[in-house]
Amino acid sequence: MLFEEKKRYYIDRRVAERIGATDSRDFTDYFAKLRSDRHEAQALINSFTVNETYFYREEHQLRCLSRSILPEVVRDHRPGDRIRIWSLPCSTGEEPYSIALWLLENWAMVDVYNIEIVGSDIDTKAVEAALRGRYGARALSKLPPDVLETYFEPEKKGKREIIQDLKESVTFTATNLVDRPSVVAQGRFDVIFCRNLLIYFDEESRKLAAAHLHEALNPGGYLCLGHTESMSRISNAFELRRFDDAIVYRRN
């Protein structure tokens, strides 16, 4: 993740918060702790991440998934075969749960195949929140009322929890996209949603991430990026595909 000089205040504030949280005397004392304590290193990483999302974000890509991408993917699959979809960063779960909800509601073939959805994030606290699956009004605001009633428990203390069956339809893992062993451990996928992550990387990290995404896709697999991102400027290992609902990238 790249933070330019104009974002230095953000870094300073987060580090100061961790210095206080660990009762360190000063930065030197905290840095020594950081080097020896992997749990604190993860806590610092968690403090830098941005977990701002909501259900059915960039809905046009979900339409593209059910109308165009998956029909192409399953041409080479038989009924009962496994289809793997990866969502990273998954934040607090809204992204991969949205995929599960959308397919249940909008893809008639969802029960014909073994759909496996994996949500991954570098922020372990976000992953823990995703496993709990409890969301407030803002995160749920784009969902149709019937979807809310069908797949969420009644509201308690201002939040609604996803039903257990839906929780069990998504697997969550902690993953660092620029760390190859971390990515390889997830296996290969037919479709990857990696939205609004590469914009936070420097050029070298973006190229490394692109190589890892390419490796994580099955041959002919599809990659969905955020609407402001373009793989064409990062790597020539993907073919740009224009569908009616969205522009996506296919592994060459």
PDB file of C-alpha atoms in Angstrom:
ATOM      1  CA  MET A   1       0.000   0.000   0.000  1.00  0.00           C
ATOM      2  CA  LEU A   2       1.404   3.391  -1.025  1.00  0.00           C
ATOM      3  CA  PHE A   3       0.774   6.562   0.962  1.00  0.00           C
ATOM      4  CA  GLU A   4       2.071   9.772  -0.613  1.00  0.00           C
ATOM      5  CA  GLU A   5       3.622  12.577   1.427  1.00  0.00           C
ATOM      6  CA  LYS A   6       0.300  14.420   1.571  1.00  0.00           C
ATOM      7  CA  LYS A   7      -1.065  11.415   3.497  1.00  0.00           C
ATOM      8  CA  ARG A   8       1.712  11.517   6.081  1.00  0.00           C
ATOM      9  CA  TYR A   9      -0.724  12.802   8.689  1.00  0.00           C
ATOM     10  CA  TYR A  10      -2.708   9.581   8.265  1.00  0.00           C
ATOM     11  CA  ILE A  11       0.374   7.427   8.903  1.00  0.00           C
ATOM     12  CA  ASP A  12       1.483   9.563  11.843  1.00  0.00           C
ATOM     13  CA  ARG A  13      -1.935   9.321  13.466  1.00  0.00           C
ATOM     14  CA  ARG A  14      -2.207   5.550  13.072  1.00  0.00           C
ATOM     15  CA  VAL A  15       1.301   4.939  14.408  1.00  0.00           C
ATOM     16  CA  ALA A  16       0.664   7.284  17.346  1.00  0.00           C
ATOM     17  CA  GLU A  17      -2.494   5.333  18.164  1.00  0.00           C
ATOM     18  CA  ARG A  18      -0.560   2.058  18.218  1.00  0.00           C
ATOM     19  CA  ILE A  19       2.207   3.590  20.363  1.00  0.00           C
ATOM     20  CA  GLY A  20      -0.446   4.552  22.891  1.00  0.00           C
ATOM     21  CA  ALA A  21      -2.293   1.234  22.650  1.00  0.00           C
ATOM     22  CA  THR A  22       0.889  -0.726  23.419  1.00  0.00           C
ATOM     23  CA  ASP A  23       2.061   1.625  26.225  1.00  0.00           C
ATOM     24  CA  SER A  24       5.306   2.241  24.354  1.00  0.00           C
ATOM     25  CA  ARG A  25       7.461   5.129  25.636  1.00  0.00           C
ATOM     26  CA  ASP A  26       8.165   6.544  22.165  1.00  0.00           C
ATOM     27  CA  PHE A  27       8.576   5.494  18.540  1.00  0.00           C
ATOM     28  CA  THR A  28      11.962   3.856  19.194  1.00  0.00           C
ATOM     29  CA  ASP A  29      10.429   1.707  21.902  1.00  0.00           C
ATOM     30  CA  TYR A  30       7.444   0.888  19.680  1.00  0.00           C
ATOM     31  CA  PHE A  31       9.660   0.038  16.695  1.00  0.00           C
ATOM     32  CA  ALA A  32      11.548  -2.499  18.798  1.00  0.00           C
ATOM     33  CA  LYS A  33       8.222  -4.047  19.789  1.00  0.00           C
ATOM     34  CA  LEU A  34       7.083  -4.045  16.176  1.00  0.00           C
ATOM     35  CA  ARG A  35      10.145  -5.997  15.060  1.00  0.00           C
ATOM     36  CA  SER A  36       9.735  -8.678  17.715  1.00  0.00           C
ATOM     37  CA  ASP A  37       5.960  -9.059  17.920  1.00  0.00           C
ATOM     38  CA  ARG A  38       4.199 -10.348  14.782  1.00  0.00           C
ATOM     39  CA  HIS A  39       0.805  -9.764  16.386  1.00  0.00           C
ATOM     40  CA  GLU A  40       1.579  -6.070  16.761  1.00  0.00           C
ATOM     41  CA  ALA A  41       2.840  -5.954  13.187  1.00  0.00           C
ATOM     42  CA  GLN A  42      -0.548  -7.283  12.077  1.00  0.00           C
ATOM     43  CA  ALA A  43      -2.351  -4.798  14.328  1.00  0.00           C
ATOM     44  CA  LEU A  44      -0.459  -1.942  12.649  1.00  0.00           C
ATOM     45  CA  ILE A  45      -1.346  -3.284   9.184  1.00  0.00           C
ATOM     46  CA  ASN A  46      -4.998  -3.517  10.238  1.00  0.00           C
ATOM     47  CA  SER A  47      -4.955   0.124  11.341  1.00  0.00           C
ATOM     48  CA  PHE A  48      -3.919   1.280   7.845  1.00  0.00           C
ATOM     49  CA  THR A  49      -6.611  -0.519   5.840  1.00  0.00           C
ATOM     50  CA  VAL A  50      -9.725   1.146   4.446  1.00  0.00           C
ATOM     51  CA  ASN A  51     -12.860  -0.978   4.929  1.00  0.00           C
ATOM     52  CA  GLU A  52     -15.498   1.214   3.309  1.00  0.00           C
ATOM     53  CA  THR A  53     -18.000  -0.788   1.278  1.00  0.00           C
ATOM     54  CA  TYR A  54     -21.621  -1.909   1.085  1.00  0.00           C
ATOM     55  CA  PHE A  55     -23.771  -4.671  -0.391  1.00  0.00           C
ATOM     56  CA  TYR A  56     -24.320  -4.708  -4.169  1.00  0.00           C
ATOM     57  CA  ARG A  57     -21.614  -2.109  -4.773  1.00  0.00           C
ATOM     58  CA  GLU A  58     -20.940  -1.690  -8.524  1.00  0.00           C
ATOM     59  CA  GLU A  59     -24.008  -3.803  -9.255  1.00  0.00           C
ATOM     60  CA  HIS A  60     -23.315  -3.724 -12.989  1.00  0.00           C
ATOM     61  CA  GLN A  61     -20.424  -6.131 -12.432  1.00  0.00           C
ATOM     62  CA  LEU A  62     -22.691  -8.535 -10.587  1.00  0.00           C
ATOM     63  CA  ARG A  63     -25.092  -8.399 -13.541  1.00  0.00           C
ATOM     64  CA  CYS A  64     -22.149  -9.106 -15.825  1.00  0.00           C
ATOM     65  CA  LEU A  65     -21.188 -12.076 -13.653  1.00  0.00           C
ATOM     66  CA  SER A  66     -24.563 -13.791 -13.967  1.00  0.00           C
ATOM     67  CA  ARG A  67     -25.420 -12.726 -17.532  1.00  0.00           C
ATOM     68  CA  SER A  68     -22.084 -13.037 -19.316  1.00  0.00           C
ATOM     69  CA  ILE A  69     -19.085 -14.288 -17.327  1.00  0.00           C
ATOM     70  CA  LEU A  70     -20.470 -17.434 -15.719  1.00  0.00           C
ATOM     71  CA  PRO A  71     -22.293 -18.598 -18.880  1.00  0.00           C
ATOM     72  CA  GLU A  72     -18.898 -18.504 -20.613  1.00  0.00           C
ATOM     73  CA  VAL A  73     -17.117 -20.208 -17.708  1.00  0.00           C
ATOM     74  CA  VAL A  74     -19.545 -23.136 -17.517  1.00  0.00           C
ATOM     75  CA  ARG A  75     -19.232 -23.975 -21.207  1.00  0.00           C
ATOM     76  CA  ASP A  76     -16.287 -26.161 -20.198  1.00  0.00           C
ATOM     77  CA  HIS A  77     -17.945 -27.548 -17.056  1.00  0.00           C
ATOM     78  CA  ARG A  78     -20.357 -30.363 -16.406  1.00  0.00           C
ATOM     79  CA  PRO A  79     -23.222 -30.223 -13.894  1.00  0.00           C
ATOM     80  CA  GLY A  80     -21.822 -30.664 -10.404  1.00  0.00           C
ATOM     81  CA  ASP A  81     -18.381 -29.283 -11.292  1.00  0.00           C
ATOM     82  CA  ARG A  82     -16.819 -26.730  -8.978  1.00  0.00           C
ATOM     83  CA  ILE A  83     -16.798 -23.028  -9.907  1.00  0.00           C
ATOM     84  CA  ARG A  84     -14.485 -20.931  -7.722  1.00  0.00           C
ATOM     85  CA  ILE A  85     -14.930 -17.170  -7.206  1.00  0.00           C
ATOM     86  CA  TRP A  86     -12.457 -15.061  -5.212  1.00  0.00           C
ATOM     87  CA  SER A  87     -13.249 -11.686  -3.659  1.00  0.00           C
ATOM     88  CA  LEU A  88     -10.319  -9.614  -2.396  1.00  0.00           C
ATOM     89  CA  PRO A  89     -10.091  -7.393  -0.564  1.00  0.00           C
ATOM     90  CA  CYS A  90     -13.289  -8.689   0.995  1.00  0.00           C
ATOM     91  CA  SER A  91     -13.343  -6.035   3.744  1.00  0.00           C
ATOM     92  CA  THR A  92     -15.954  -6.955   6.368  1.00  0.00           C
ATOM     93  CA  GLY A  93     -17.711  -9.405   4.062  1.00  0.00           C
ATOM     94  CA  GLU A  94     -20.123  -7.287   2.053  1.00  0.00           C
ATOM     95  CA  GLU A  95     -18.309  -8.040  -1.217  1.00  0.00           C
ATOM     96  CA  PRO A  96     -18.305 -11.883  -1.213  1.00  0.00           C
ATOM     97  CA  TYR A  97     -21.703 -12.107   0.484  1.00  0.00           C
ATOM     98  CA  SER A  98     -23.044  -9.848  -2.295  1.00  0.00           C
ATOM     99  CA  ILE A  99     -21.802 -12.358  -4.872  1.00  0.00           C
ATOM    100  CA  ALA A 100     -23.541 -15.198  -3.041  1.00  0.00           C
ATOM    101  CA  LEU A 101     -26.794 -13.231  -2.705  1.00  0.00           C
ATOM    102  CA  TRP A 102     -26.748 -12.085  -6.316  1.00  0.00           C
ATOM    103  CA  LEU A 103     -26.233 -15.581  -7.704  1.00  0.00           C
ATOM    104  CA  LEU A 104     -28.968 -17.053  -5.519  1.00  0.00           C
ATOM    105  CA  GLU A 105     -31.375 -14.385  -6.731  1.00  0.00           C
ATOM    106  CA  ASN A 106     -30.290 -13.906 -10.333  1.00  0.00           C
ATOM    107  CA  TRP A 107     -28.518 -16.955 -11.795  1.00  0.00           C
ATOM    108  CA  ALA A 108     -30.845 -19.829 -12.627  1.00  0.00           C
ATOM    109  CA  MET A 109     -27.927 -22.288 -12.841  1.00  0.00           C
ATOM    110  CA  VAL A 110     -26.663 -21.619  -9.310  1.00  0.00           C
ATOM    111  CA  ASP A 111     -27.765 -25.047  -8.045  1.00  0.00           C
ATOM    112  CA  VAL A 112     -26.412 -26.903 -11.067  1.00  0.00           C
ATOM    113  CA  TYR A 113     -22.781 -26.302 -10.134  1.00  0.00           C
ATOM    114  CA  ASN A 114     -20.734 -26.428  -6.944  1.00  0.00           C
ATOM    115  CA  ILE A 115     -20.120 -22.708  -6.357  1.00  0.00           C
ATOM    116  CA  GLU A 116     -17.246 -21.962  -3.977  1.00  0.00           C
ATOM    117  CA  ILE A 117     -16.801 -18.323  -2.916  1.00  0.00           C
ATOM    118  CA  VAL A 118     -13.687 -17.223  -1.019  1.00  0.00           C
ATOM    119  CA  GLY A 119     -13.291 -13.792   0.593  1.00  0.00           C
ATOM    120  CA  SER A 120      -9.799 -12.625   1.534  1.00  0.00           C
ATOM    121  CA  ASP A 121      -8.314  -9.547   3.143  1.00  0.00           C
ATOM    122  CA  ILE A 122      -4.998  -8.480   4.657  1.00  0.00           C
ATOM    123  CA  ASP A 123      -6.900  -6.986   7.612  1.00  0.00           C
ATOM    124  CA  THR A 124      -7.519  -9.798  10.099  1.00  0.00           C
ATOM    125  CA  LYS A 125     -10.021  -7.699  12.067  1.00  0.00           C
ATOM    126  CA  ALA A 126     -12.054  -7.208   8.899  1.00  0.00           C
ATOM    127  CA  VAL A 127     -12.029 -10.962   8.294  1.00  0.00           C
ATOM    128  CA  GLU A 128     -13.265 -11.552  11.858  1.00  0.00           C
ATOM    129  CA  ALA A 129     -16.111  -9.083  11.254  1.00  0.00           C
ATOM    130  CA  ALA A 130     -16.968 -10.837   7.977  1.00  0.00           C
ATOM    131  CA  LEU A 131     -17.286 -14.149   9.797  1.00  0.00           C
ATOM    132  CA  ARG A 132     -19.741 -12.546  12.237  1.00  0.00           C
ATOM    133  CA  GLY A 133     -21.778 -11.172   9.317  1.00  0.00           C
ATOM    134  CA  ARG A 134     -23.572  -8.347  11.149  1.00  0.00           C
ATOM    135  CA  TYR A 135     -24.322  -5.115   9.263  1.00  0.00           C
ATOM    136  CA  GLY A 136     -25.850  -1.712   9.821  1.00  0.00           C
ATOM    137  CA  ALA A 137     -28.315   0.264   7.732  1.00  0.00           C
ATOM    138  CA  ARG A 138     -25.736   1.932   5.473  1.00  0.00           C
ATOM    139  CA  ALA A 139     -24.153  -1.359   4.380  1.00  0.00           C
ATOM    140  CA  LEU A 140     -27.598  -2.809   3.643  1.00  0.00           C
ATOM    141  CA  SER A 141     -29.146   0.243   1.986  1.00  0.00           C
ATOM    142  CA  LYS A 142     -28.858  -1.031  -1.636  1.00  0.00           C
ATOM    143  CA  LEU A 143     -30.431  -4.427  -0.989  1.00  0.00           C
ATOM    144  CA  PRO A 144     -34.044  -5.037  -2.089  1.00  0.00           C
ATOM    145  CA  PRO A 145     -36.461  -5.480   0.857  1.00  0.00           C
ATOM    146  CA  ASP A 146     -37.269  -9.078  -0.098  1.00  0.00           C
ATOM    147  CA  VAL A 147     -33.561  -9.984  -0.085  1.00  0.00           C
ATOM    148  CA  LEU A 148     -33.191  -8.469   3.370  1.00  0.00           C
ATOM    149  CA  GLU A 149     -36.139 -10.445   4.694  1.00  0.00           C
ATOM    150  CA  THR A 150     -35.018 -13.718   3.119  1.00  0.00           C
ATOM    151  CA  TYR A 151     -31.323 -13.744   3.967  1.00  0.00           C
ATOM    152  CA  PHE A 152     -30.973 -11.661   7.145  1.00  0.00           C
ATOM    153  CA  GLU A 153     -32.119 -12.150  10.714  1.00  0.00           C
ATOM    154  CA  PRO A 154     -34.415  -9.503  12.259  1.00  0.00           C
ATOM    155  CA  GLU A 155     -32.678  -6.310  13.373  1.00  0.00           C
ATOM    156  CA  LYS A 156     -31.014  -6.312  16.796  1.00  0.00           C
ATOM    157  CA  LYS A 157     -29.275  -3.262  18.262  1.00  0.00           C
ATOM    158  CA  GLY A 158     -29.277  -1.498  14.894  1.00  0.00           C
ATOM    159  CA  LYS A 159     -27.752  -4.381  12.931  1.00  0.00           C
ATOM    160  CA  ARG A 160     -28.938  -7.389  10.949  1.00  0.00           C
ATOM    161  CA  GLU A 161     -27.071 -10.682  10.774  1.00  0.00           C
ATOM    162  CA  ILE A 162     -26.791 -12.875   7.695  1.00  0.00           C
ATOM    163  CA  ILE A 163     -28.514 -16.234   8.075  1.00  0.00           C
ATOM    164  CA  GLN A 164     -26.263 -19.177   8.899  1.00  0.00           C
ATOM    165  CA  ASP A 165     -26.763 -20.961   5.564  1.00  0.00           C
ATOM    166  CA  LEU A 166     -25.429 -17.928   3.717  1.00  0.00           C
ATOM    167  CA  LYS A 167     -22.494 -17.537   6.103  1.00  0.00           C
ATOM    168  CA  GLU A 168     -21.533 -21.111   5.334  1.00  0.00           C
ATOM    169  CA  SER A 169     -21.539 -20.401   1.601  1.00  0.00           C
ATOM    170  CA  VAL A 170     -18.431 -18.175   1.868  1.00  0.00           C
ATOM    171  CA  THR A 171     -14.976 -19.108   3.148  1.00  0.00           C
ATOM    172  CA  PHE A 172     -12.818 -16.310   4.591  1.00  0.00           C
ATOM    173  CA  THR A 173      -9.025 -16.146   4.724  1.00  0.00           C
ATOM    174  CA  ALA A 174      -6.303 -13.617   5.540  1.00  0.00           C
ATOM    175  CA  THR A 175      -4.277 -12.983   2.380  1.00  0.00           C
ATOM    176  CA  ASN A 176      -1.653 -10.498   1.192  1.00  0.00           C
ATOM    177  CA  LEU A 177      -1.898 -10.016  -2.578  1.00  0.00           C
ATOM    178  CA  VAL A 178       1.771  -9.034  -2.988  1.00  0.00           C
ATOM    179  CA  ASP A 179       2.968 -12.111  -1.070  1.00  0.00           C
ATOM    180  CA  ARG A 180       3.048 -15.017  -3.535  1.00  0.00           C
ATOM    181  CA  PRO A 181       2.874 -17.911  -1.013  1.00  0.00           C
ATOM    182  CA  SER A 182      -0.149 -16.233   0.564  1.00  0.00           C
ATOM    183  CA  VAL A 183      -1.879 -16.093  -2.831  1.00  0.00           C
ATOM    184  CA  VAL A 184      -0.840 -19.556  -3.999  1.00  0.00           C
ATOM    185  CA  ALA A 185      -2.318 -21.028  -0.807  1.00  0.00           C
ATOM    186  CA  GLN A 186      -5.799 -19.961  -1.988  1.00  0.00           C
ATOM    187  CA  GLY A 187      -5.663 -22.164  -5.086  1.00  0.00           C
ATOM    188  CA  ARG A 188      -6.981 -21.183  -8.506  1.00  0.00           C
ATOM    189  CA  PHE A 189     -10.212 -19.467  -9.453  1.00  0.00           C
ATOM    190  CA  ASP A 190     -12.551 -19.061 -12.401  1.00  0.00           C
ATOM    191  CA  VAL A 191     -13.474 -15.474 -11.484  1.00  0.00           C
ATOM    192  CA  ILE A 192     -11.678 -12.929  -9.291  1.00  0.00           C
ATOM    193  CA  PHE A 193     -13.147  -9.679  -7.986  1.00  0.00           C
ATOM    194  CA  CYS A 194     -10.288  -7.363  -7.000  1.00  0.00           C
ATOM    195  CA  ARG A 195     -11.889  -3.939  -6.818  1.00  0.00           C
ATOM    196  CA  ASN A 196     -10.359  -0.675  -5.640  1.00  0.00           C
ATOM    197  CA  LEU A 197      -7.173  -2.216  -4.281  1.00  0.00           C
ATOM    198  CA  LEU A 198      -4.548  -1.623  -6.971  1.00  0.00           C
ATOM    199  CA  ILE A 199      -5.122   2.142  -6.764  1.00  0.00           C
ATOM    200  CA  TYR A 200      -3.398   2.053  -3.366  1.00  0.00           C
ATOM    201  CA  PHE A 201      -0.250   0.333  -4.718  1.00  0.00           C
ATOM    202  CA  ASP A 202       2.865   1.823  -6.249  1.00  0.00           C
ATOM    203  CA  GLU A 203       3.842   0.763  -9.772  1.00  0.00           C
ATOM    204  CA  GLU A 204       6.112  -2.089  -8.707  1.00  0.00           C
ATOM    205  CA  SER A 205       3.524  -3.523  -6.325  1.00  0.00           C
ATOM    206  CA  ARG A 206       0.793  -3.268  -8.972  1.00  0.00           C
ATOM    207  CA  LYS A 207       2.871  -5.319 -11.406  1.00  0.00           C
ATOM    208  CA  LEU A 208       3.571  -7.902  -8.721  1.00  0.00           C
ATOM    209  CA  ALA A 209      -0.105  -8.056  -7.798  1.00  0.00           C
ATOM    210  CA  ALA A 210      -1.072  -8.451 -11.473  1.00  0.00           C
ATOM    211  CA  ALA A 211       1.307 -11.392 -11.824  1.00  0.00           C
ATOM    212  CA  HIS A 212      -0.187 -13.034  -8.735  1.00  0.00           C
ATOM    213  CA  LEU A 213      -3.743 -12.457  -9.958  1.00  0.00           C
ATOM    214  CA  HIS A 214      -2.833 -13.971 -13.317  1.00  0.00           C
ATOM    215  CA  GLU A 215      -1.367 -17.025 -11.591  1.00  0.00           C
ATOM    216  CA  ALA A 216      -4.453 -17.368  -9.368  1.00  0.00           C
ATOM    217  CA  LEU A 217      -6.819 -17.523 -12.357  1.00  0.00           C
ATOM    218  CA  ASN A 218      -7.576 -20.692 -14.237  1.00  0.00           C
ATOM    219  CA  PRO A 219      -6.741 -20.395 -17.968  1.00  0.00           C
ATOM    220  CA  GLY A 220      -9.490 -18.281 -19.501  1.00  0.00           C
ATOM    221  CA  GLY A 221     -10.592 -17.031 -16.078  1.00  0.00           C
ATOM    222  CA  TYR A 222     -12.006 -13.541 -15.542  1.00  0.00           C
ATOM    223  CA  LEU A 223     -10.831 -10.604 -13.435  1.00  0.00           C
ATOM    224  CA  CYS A 224     -13.089  -7.735 -12.343  1.00  0.00           C
ATOM    225  CA  LEU A 225     -11.401  -4.508 -11.206  1.00  0.00           C
ATOM    226  CA  GLY A 226     -12.823  -1.282  -9.801  1.00  0.00           C
ATOM    227  CA  HIS A 227     -14.313   1.200 -12.276  1.00  0.00           C
ATOM    228  CA  THR A 228     -11.286   3.554 -11.993  1.00  0.00           C
ATOM    229  CA  GLU A 229      -8.718   0.782 -12.483  1.00  0.00           C
ATOM    230  CA  SER A 230      -7.244  -0.583 -15.708  1.00  0.00           C
ATOM    231  CA  MET A 231      -5.157  -3.729 -16.051  1.00  0.00           C
ATOM    232  CA  SER A 232      -4.175  -2.680 -19.567  1.00  0.00           C
ATOM    233  CA  ARG A 233      -1.774  -0.103 -18.088  1.00  0.00           C
ATOM    234  CA  ILE A 234      -0.192  -2.665 -15.753  1.00  0.00           C
ATOM    235  CA  SER A 235       0.134  -5.987 -17.579  1.00  0.00           C
ATOM    236  CA  ASN A 236      -0.305  -7.424 -21.077  1.00  0.00           C
ATOM    237  CA  ALA A 237      -1.130 -10.869 -19.687  1.00  0.00           C
ATOM    238  CA  PHE A 238      -4.872 -10.153 -19.743  1.00  0.00           C
ATOM    239  CA  GLU A 239      -7.319  -9.667 -22.598  1.00  0.00           C
ATOM    240  CA  LEU A 240      -9.835  -6.847 -22.198  1.00  0.00           C
ATOM    241  CA  ARG A 241     -13.409  -8.075 -22.680  1.00  0.00           C
ATOM    242  CA  ARG A 242     -16.348  -5.732 -23.231  1.00  0.00           C
ATOM    243  CA  PHE A 243     -19.671  -7.179 -22.144  1.00  0.00           C
ATOM    244  CA  ASP A 244     -23.025  -5.385 -22.155  1.00  0.00           C
ATOM    245  CA  ASP A 245     -22.860  -4.689 -18.418  1.00  0.00           C
ATOM    246  CA  ALA A 246     -19.141  -4.238 -17.699  1.00  0.00           C
ATOM    247  CA  ILE A 247     -15.574  -4.251 -18.937  1.00  0.00           C
ATOM    248  CA  VAL A 248     -13.547  -7.098 -17.438  1.00  0.00           C
ATOM    249  CA  TYR A 249     -10.237  -8.858 -18.055  1.00  0.00           C
ATOM    250  CA  ARG A 250      -9.626 -12.428 -19.162  1.00  0.00           C
ATOM    251  CA  ARG A 251      -6.476 -14.400 -18.506  1.00  0.00           C
ATOM    252  CA  ASN A 252      -4.677 -15.017 -21.799  1.00  0.00           C
TER     253      ASN A 252
END
